[in-house]
PDB file of N, CA, C and O in Angstrom:
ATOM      1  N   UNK A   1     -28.913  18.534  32.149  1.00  0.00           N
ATOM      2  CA  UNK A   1     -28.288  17.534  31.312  1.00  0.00           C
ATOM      3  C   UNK A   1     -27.438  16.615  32.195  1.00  0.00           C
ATOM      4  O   UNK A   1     -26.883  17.094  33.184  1.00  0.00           O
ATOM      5  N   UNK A   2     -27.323  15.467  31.922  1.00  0.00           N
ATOM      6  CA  UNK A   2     -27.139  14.318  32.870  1.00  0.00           C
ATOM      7  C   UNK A   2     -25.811  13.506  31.462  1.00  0.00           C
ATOM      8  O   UNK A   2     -25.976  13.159  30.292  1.00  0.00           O
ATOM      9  N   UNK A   3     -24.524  13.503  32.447  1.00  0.00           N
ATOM     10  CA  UNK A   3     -23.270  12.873  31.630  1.00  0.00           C
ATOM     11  C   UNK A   3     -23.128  11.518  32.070  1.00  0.00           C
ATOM     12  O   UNK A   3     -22.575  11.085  33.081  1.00  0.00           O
ATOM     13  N   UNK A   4     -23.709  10.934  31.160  1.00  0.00           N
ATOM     14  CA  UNK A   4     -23.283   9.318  31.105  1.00  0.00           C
ATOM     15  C   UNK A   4     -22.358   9.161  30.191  1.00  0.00           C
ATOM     16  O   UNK A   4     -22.589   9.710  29.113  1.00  0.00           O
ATOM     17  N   UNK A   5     -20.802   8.229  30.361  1.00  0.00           N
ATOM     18  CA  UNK A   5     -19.948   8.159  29.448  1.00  0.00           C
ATOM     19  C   UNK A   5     -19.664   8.857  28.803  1.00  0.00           C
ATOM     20  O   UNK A   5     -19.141   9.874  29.260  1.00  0.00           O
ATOM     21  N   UNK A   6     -19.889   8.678  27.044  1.00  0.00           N
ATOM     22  CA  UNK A   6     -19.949   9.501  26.136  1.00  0.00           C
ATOM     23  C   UNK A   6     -21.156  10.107  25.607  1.00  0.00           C
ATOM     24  O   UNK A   6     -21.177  10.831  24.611  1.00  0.00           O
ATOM     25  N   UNK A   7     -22.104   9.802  26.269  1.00  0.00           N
ATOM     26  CA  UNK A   7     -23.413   9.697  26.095  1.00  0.00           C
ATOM     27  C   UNK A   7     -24.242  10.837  27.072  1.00  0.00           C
ATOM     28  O   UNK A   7     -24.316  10.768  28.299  1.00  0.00           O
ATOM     29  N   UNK A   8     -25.011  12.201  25.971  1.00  0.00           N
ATOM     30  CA  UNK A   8     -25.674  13.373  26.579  1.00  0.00           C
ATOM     31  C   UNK A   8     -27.104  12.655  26.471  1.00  0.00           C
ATOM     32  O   UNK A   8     -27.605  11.965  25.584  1.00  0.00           O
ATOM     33  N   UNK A   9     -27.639  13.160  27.927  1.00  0.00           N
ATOM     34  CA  UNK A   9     -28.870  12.641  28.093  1.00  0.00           C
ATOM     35  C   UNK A   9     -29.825  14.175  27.906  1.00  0.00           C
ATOM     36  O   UNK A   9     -29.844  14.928  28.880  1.00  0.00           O
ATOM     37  N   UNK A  10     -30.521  14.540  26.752  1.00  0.00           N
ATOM     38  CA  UNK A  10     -31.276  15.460  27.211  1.00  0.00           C
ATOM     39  C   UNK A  10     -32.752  15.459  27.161  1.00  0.00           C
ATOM     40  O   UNK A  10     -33.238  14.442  26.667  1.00  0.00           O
ATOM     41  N   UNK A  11     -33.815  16.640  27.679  1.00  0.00           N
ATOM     42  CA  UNK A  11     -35.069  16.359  28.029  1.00  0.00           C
ATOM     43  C   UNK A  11     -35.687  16.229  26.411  1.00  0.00           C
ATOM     44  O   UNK A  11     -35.029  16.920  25.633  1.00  0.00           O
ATOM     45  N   UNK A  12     -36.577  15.639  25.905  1.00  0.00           N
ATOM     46  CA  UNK A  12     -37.173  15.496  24.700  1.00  0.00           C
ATOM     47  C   UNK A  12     -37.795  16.449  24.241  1.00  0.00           C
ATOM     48  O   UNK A  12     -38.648  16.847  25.034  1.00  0.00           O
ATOM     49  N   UNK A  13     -37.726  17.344  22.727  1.00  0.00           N
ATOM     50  CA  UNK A  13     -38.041  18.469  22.371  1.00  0.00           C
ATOM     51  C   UNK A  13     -39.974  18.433  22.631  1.00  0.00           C
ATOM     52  O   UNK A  13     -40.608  19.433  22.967  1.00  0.00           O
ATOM     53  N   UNK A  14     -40.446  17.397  22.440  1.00  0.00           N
ATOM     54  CA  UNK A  14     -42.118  17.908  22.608  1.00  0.00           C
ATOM     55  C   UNK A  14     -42.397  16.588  23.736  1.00  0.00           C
ATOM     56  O   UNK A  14     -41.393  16.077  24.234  1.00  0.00           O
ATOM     57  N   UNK A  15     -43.583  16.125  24.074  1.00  0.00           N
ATOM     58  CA  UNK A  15     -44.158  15.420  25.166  1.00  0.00           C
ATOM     59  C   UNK A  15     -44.088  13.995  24.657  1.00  0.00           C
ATOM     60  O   UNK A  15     -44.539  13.834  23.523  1.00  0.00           O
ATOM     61  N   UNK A  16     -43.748  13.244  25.097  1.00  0.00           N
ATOM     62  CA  UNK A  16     -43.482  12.077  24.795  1.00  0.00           C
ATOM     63  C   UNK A  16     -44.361  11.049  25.191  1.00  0.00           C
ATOM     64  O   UNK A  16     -44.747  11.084  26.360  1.00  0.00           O
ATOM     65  N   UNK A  17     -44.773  10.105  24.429  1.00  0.00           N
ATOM     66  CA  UNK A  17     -46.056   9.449  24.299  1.00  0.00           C
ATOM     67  C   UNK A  17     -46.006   8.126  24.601  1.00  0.00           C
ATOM     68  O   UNK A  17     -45.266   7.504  23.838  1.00  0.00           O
ATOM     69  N   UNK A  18     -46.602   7.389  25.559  1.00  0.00           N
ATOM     70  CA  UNK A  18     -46.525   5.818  25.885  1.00  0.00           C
ATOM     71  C   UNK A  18     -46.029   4.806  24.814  1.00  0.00           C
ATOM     72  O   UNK A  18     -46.277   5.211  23.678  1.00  0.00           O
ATOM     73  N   UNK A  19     -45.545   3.885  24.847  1.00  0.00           N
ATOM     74  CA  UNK A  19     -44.994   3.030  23.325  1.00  0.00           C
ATOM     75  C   UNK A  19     -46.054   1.813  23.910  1.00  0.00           C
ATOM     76  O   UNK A  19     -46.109   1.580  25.117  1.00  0.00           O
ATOM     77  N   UNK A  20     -46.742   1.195  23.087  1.00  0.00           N
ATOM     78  CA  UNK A  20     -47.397   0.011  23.293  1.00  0.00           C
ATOM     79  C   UNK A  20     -46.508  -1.123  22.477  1.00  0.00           C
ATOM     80  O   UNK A  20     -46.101  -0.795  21.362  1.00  0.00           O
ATOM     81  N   UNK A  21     -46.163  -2.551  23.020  1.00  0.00           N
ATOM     82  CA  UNK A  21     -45.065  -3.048  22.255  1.00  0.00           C
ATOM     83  C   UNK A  21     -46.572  -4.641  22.089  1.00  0.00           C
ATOM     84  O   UNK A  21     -47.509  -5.004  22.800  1.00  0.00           O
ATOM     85  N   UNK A  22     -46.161  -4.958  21.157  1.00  0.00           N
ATOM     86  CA  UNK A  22     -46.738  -6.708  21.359  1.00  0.00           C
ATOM     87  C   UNK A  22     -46.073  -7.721  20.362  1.00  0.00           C
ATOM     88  O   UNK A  22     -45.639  -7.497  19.232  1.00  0.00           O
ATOM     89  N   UNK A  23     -46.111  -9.062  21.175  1.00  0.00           N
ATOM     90  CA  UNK A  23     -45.448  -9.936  20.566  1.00  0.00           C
ATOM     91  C   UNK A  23     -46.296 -11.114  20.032  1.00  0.00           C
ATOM     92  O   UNK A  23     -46.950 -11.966  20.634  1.00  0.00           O
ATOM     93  N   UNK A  24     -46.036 -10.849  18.435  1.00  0.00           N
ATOM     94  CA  UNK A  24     -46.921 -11.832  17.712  1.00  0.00           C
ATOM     95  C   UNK A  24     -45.370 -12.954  17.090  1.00  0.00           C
ATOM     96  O   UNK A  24     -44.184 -12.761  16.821  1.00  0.00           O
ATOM     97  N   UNK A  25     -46.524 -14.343  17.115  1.00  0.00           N
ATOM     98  CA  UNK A  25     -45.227 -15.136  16.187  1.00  0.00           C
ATOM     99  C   UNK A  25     -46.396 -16.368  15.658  1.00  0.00           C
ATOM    100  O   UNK A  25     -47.599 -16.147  15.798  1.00  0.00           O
ATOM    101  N   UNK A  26     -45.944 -17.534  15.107  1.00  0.00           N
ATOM    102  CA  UNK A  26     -46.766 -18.151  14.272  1.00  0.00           C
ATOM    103  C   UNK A  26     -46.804 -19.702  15.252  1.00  0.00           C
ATOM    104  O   UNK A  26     -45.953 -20.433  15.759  1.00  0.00           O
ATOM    105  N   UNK A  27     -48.183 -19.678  15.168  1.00  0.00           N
ATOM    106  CA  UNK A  27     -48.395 -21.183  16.531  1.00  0.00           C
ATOM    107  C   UNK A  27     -47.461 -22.185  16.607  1.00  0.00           C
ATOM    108  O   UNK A  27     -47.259 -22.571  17.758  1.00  0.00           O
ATOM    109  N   UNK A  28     -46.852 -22.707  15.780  1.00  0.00           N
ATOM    110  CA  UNK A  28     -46.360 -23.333  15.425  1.00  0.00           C
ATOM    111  C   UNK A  28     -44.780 -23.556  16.453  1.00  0.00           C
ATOM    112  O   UNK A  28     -44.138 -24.575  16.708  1.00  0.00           O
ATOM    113  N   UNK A  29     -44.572 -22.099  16.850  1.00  0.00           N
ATOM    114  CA  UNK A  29     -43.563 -22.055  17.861  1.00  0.00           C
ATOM    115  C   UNK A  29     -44.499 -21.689  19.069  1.00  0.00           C
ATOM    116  O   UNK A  29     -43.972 -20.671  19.518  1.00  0.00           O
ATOM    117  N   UNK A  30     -45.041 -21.827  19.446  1.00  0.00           N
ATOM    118  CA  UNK A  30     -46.369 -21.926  20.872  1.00  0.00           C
ATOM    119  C   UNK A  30     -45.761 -22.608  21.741  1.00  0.00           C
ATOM    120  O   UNK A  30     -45.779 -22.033  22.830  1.00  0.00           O
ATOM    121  N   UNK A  31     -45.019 -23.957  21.758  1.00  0.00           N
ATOM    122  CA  UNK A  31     -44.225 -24.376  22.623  1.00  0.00           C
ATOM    123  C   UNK A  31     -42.946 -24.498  22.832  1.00  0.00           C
ATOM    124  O   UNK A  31     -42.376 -24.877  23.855  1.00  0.00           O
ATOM    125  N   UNK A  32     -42.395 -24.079  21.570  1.00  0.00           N
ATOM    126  CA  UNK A  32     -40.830 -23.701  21.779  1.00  0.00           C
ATOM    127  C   UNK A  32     -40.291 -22.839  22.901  1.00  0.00           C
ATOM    128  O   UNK A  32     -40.622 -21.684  23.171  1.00  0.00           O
ATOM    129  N   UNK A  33     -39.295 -23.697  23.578  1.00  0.00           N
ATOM    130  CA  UNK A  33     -38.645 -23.328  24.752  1.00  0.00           C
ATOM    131  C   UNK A  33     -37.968 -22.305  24.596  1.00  0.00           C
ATOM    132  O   UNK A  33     -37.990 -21.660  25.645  1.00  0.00           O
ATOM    133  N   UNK A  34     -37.016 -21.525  23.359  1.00  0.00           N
ATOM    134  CA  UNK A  34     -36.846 -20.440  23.344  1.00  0.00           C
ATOM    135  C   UNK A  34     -37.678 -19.283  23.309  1.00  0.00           C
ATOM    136  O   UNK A  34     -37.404 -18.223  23.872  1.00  0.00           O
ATOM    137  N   UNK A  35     -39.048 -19.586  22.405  1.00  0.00           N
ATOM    138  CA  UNK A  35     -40.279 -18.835  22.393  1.00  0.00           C
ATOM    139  C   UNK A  35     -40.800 -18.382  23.908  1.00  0.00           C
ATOM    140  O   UNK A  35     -40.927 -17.279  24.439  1.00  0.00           O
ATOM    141  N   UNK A  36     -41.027 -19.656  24.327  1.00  0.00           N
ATOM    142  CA  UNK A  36     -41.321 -19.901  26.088  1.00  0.00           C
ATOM    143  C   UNK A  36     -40.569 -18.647  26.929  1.00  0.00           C
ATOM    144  O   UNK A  36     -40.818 -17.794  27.781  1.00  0.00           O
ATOM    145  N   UNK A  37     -39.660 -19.059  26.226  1.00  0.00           N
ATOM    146  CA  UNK A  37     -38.472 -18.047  27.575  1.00  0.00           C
ATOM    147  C   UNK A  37     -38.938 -16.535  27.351  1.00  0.00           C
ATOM    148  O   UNK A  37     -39.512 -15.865  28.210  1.00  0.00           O
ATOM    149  N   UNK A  38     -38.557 -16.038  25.889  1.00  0.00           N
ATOM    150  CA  UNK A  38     -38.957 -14.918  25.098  1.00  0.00           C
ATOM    151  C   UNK A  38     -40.075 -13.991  25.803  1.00  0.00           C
ATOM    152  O   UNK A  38     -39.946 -12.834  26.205  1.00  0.00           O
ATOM    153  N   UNK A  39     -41.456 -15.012  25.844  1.00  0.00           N
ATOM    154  CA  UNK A  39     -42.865 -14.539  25.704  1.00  0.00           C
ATOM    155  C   UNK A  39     -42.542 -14.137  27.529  1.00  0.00           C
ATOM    156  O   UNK A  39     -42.568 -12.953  27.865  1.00  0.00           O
ATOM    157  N   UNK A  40     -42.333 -14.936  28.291  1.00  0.00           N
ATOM    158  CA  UNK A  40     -41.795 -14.849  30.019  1.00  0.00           C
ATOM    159  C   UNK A  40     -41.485 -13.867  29.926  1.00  0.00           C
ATOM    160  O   UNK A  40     -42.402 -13.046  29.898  1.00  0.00           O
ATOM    161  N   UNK A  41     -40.260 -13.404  29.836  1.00  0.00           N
ATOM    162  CA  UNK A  41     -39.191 -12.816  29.778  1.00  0.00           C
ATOM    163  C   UNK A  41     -39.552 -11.268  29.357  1.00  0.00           C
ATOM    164  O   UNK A  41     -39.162 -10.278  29.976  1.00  0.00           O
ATOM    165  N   UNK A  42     -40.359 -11.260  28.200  1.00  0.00           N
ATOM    166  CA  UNK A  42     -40.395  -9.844  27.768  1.00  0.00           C
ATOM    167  C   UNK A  42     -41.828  -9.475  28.555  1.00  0.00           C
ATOM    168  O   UNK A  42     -42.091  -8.302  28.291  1.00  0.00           O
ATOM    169  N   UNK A  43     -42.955 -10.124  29.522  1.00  0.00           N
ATOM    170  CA  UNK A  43     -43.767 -10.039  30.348  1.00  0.00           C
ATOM    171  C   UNK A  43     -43.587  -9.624  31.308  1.00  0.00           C
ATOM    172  O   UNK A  43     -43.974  -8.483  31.562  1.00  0.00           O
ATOM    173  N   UNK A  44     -42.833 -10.494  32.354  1.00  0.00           N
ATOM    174  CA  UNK A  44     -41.923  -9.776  33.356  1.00  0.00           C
ATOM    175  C   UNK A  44     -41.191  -8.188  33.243  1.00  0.00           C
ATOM    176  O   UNK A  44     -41.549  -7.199  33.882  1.00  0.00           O
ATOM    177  N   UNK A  45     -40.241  -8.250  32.396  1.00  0.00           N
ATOM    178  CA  UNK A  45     -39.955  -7.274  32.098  1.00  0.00           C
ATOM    179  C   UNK A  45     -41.257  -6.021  31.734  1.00  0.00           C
ATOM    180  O   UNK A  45     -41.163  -4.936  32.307  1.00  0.00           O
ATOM    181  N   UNK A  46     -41.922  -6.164  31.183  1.00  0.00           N
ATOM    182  CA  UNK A  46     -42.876  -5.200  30.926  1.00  0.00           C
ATOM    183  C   UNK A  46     -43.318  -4.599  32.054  1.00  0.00           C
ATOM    184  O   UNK A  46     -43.049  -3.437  32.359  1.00  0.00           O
ATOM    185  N   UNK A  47     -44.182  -5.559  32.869  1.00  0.00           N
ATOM    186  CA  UNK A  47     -44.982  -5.694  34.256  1.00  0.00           C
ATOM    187  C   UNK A  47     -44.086  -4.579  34.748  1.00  0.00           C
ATOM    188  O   UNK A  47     -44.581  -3.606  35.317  1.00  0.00           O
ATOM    189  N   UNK A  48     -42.347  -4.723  34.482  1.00  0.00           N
ATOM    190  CA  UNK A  48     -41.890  -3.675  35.632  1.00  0.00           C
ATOM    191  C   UNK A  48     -42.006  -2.374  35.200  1.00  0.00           C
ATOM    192  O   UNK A  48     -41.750  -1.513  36.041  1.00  0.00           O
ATOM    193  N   UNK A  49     -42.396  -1.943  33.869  1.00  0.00           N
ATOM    194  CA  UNK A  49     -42.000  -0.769  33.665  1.00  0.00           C
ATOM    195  C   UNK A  49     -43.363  -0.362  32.871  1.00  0.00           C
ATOM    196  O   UNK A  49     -43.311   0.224  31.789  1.00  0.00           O
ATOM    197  N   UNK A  50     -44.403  -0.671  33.408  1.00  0.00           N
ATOM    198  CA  UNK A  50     -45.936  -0.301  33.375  1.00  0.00           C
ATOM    199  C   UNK A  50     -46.249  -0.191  33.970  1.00  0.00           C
ATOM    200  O   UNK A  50     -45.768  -0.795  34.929  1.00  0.00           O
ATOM    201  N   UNK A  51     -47.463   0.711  34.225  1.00  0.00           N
ATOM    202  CA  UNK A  51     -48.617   0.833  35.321  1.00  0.00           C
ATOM    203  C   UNK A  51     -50.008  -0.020  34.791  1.00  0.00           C
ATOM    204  O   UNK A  51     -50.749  -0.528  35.632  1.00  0.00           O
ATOM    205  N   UNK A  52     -50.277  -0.125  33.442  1.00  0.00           N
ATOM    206  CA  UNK A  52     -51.096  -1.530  32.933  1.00  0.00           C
ATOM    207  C   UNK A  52     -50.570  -2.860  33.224  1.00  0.00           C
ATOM    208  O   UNK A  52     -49.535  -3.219  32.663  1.00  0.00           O
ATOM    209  N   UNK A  53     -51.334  -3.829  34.256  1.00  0.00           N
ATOM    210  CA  UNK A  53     -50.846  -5.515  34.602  1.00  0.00           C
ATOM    211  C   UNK A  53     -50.591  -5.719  33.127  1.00  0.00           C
ATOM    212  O   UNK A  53     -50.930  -5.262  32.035  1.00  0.00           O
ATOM    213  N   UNK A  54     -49.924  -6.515  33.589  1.00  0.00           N
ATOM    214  CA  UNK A  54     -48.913  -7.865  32.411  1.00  0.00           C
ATOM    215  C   UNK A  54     -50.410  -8.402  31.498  1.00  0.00           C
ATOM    216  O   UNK A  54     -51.588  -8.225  31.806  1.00  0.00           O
ATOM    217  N   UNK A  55     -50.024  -8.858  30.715  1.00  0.00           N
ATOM    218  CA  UNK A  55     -51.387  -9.492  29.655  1.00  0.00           C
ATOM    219  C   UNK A  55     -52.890  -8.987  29.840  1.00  0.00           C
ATOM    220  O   UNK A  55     -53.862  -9.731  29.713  1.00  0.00           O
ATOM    221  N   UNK A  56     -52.975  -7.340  30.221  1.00  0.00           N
ATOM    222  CA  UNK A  56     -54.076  -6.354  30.359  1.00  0.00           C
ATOM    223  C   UNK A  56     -54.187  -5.369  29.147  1.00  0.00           C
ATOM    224  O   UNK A  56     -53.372  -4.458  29.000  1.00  0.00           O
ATOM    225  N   UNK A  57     -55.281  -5.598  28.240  1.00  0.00           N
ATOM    226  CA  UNK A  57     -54.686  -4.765  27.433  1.00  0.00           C
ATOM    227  C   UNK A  57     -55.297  -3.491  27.920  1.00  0.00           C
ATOM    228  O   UNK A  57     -56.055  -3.205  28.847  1.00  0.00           O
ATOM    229  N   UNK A  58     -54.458  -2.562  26.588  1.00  0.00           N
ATOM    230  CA  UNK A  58     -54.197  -1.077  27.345  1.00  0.00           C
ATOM    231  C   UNK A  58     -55.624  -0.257  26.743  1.00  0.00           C
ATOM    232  O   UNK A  58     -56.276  -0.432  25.714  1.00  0.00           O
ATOM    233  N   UNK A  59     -55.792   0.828  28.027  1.00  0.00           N
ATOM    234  CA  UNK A  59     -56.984   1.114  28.210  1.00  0.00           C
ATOM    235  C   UNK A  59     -57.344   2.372  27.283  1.00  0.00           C
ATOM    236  O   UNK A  59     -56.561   3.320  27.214  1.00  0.00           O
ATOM    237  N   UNK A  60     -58.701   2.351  26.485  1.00  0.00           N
ATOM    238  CA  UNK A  60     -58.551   3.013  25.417  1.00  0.00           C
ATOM    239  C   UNK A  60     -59.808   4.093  26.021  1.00  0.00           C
ATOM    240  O   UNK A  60     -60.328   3.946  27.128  1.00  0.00           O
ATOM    241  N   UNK A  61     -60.140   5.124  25.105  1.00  0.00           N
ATOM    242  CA  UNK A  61     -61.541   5.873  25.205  1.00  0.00           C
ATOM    243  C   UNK A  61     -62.578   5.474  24.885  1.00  0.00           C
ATOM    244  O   UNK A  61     -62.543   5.078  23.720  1.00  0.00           O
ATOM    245  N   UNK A  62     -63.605   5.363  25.383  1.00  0.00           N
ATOM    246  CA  UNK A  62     -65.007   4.651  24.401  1.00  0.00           C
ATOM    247  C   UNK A  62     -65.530   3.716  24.664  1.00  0.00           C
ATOM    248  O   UNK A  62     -66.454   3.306  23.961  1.00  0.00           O
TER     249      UNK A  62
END
């Protein structure tokens, strides 16, 4: 067990399973500069904390 702050970190009672996240929104904001930043932003971020490339989708059975 690992003491952060007030905060107990412990190991998860059963096996814990990949989260697939995706970001849908309506065309209409397609070029909105906050959208822009958003869609960047949460890509990058992903890329770092995957072993699937950025805009690859994820690899299934079959």
């Amino acid at each position: 067990m690992i003491m952060v702050s007030a905060v107990r970190v412990l190991p998860p009672p059963c096996e814990a399973v990949p989260l697939r996240e995706a970001l849908w929104w309506h065309p209409v904001h397609t070029h909105d500069a906050g959208h822009i930043w958003l869609r960047e932003t949460a890509v990058r971020v992903g890329a770092g904390l995957s072993d699937v490339p950025a805009g690859k989708p994820w690899p299934t059975d079959g």
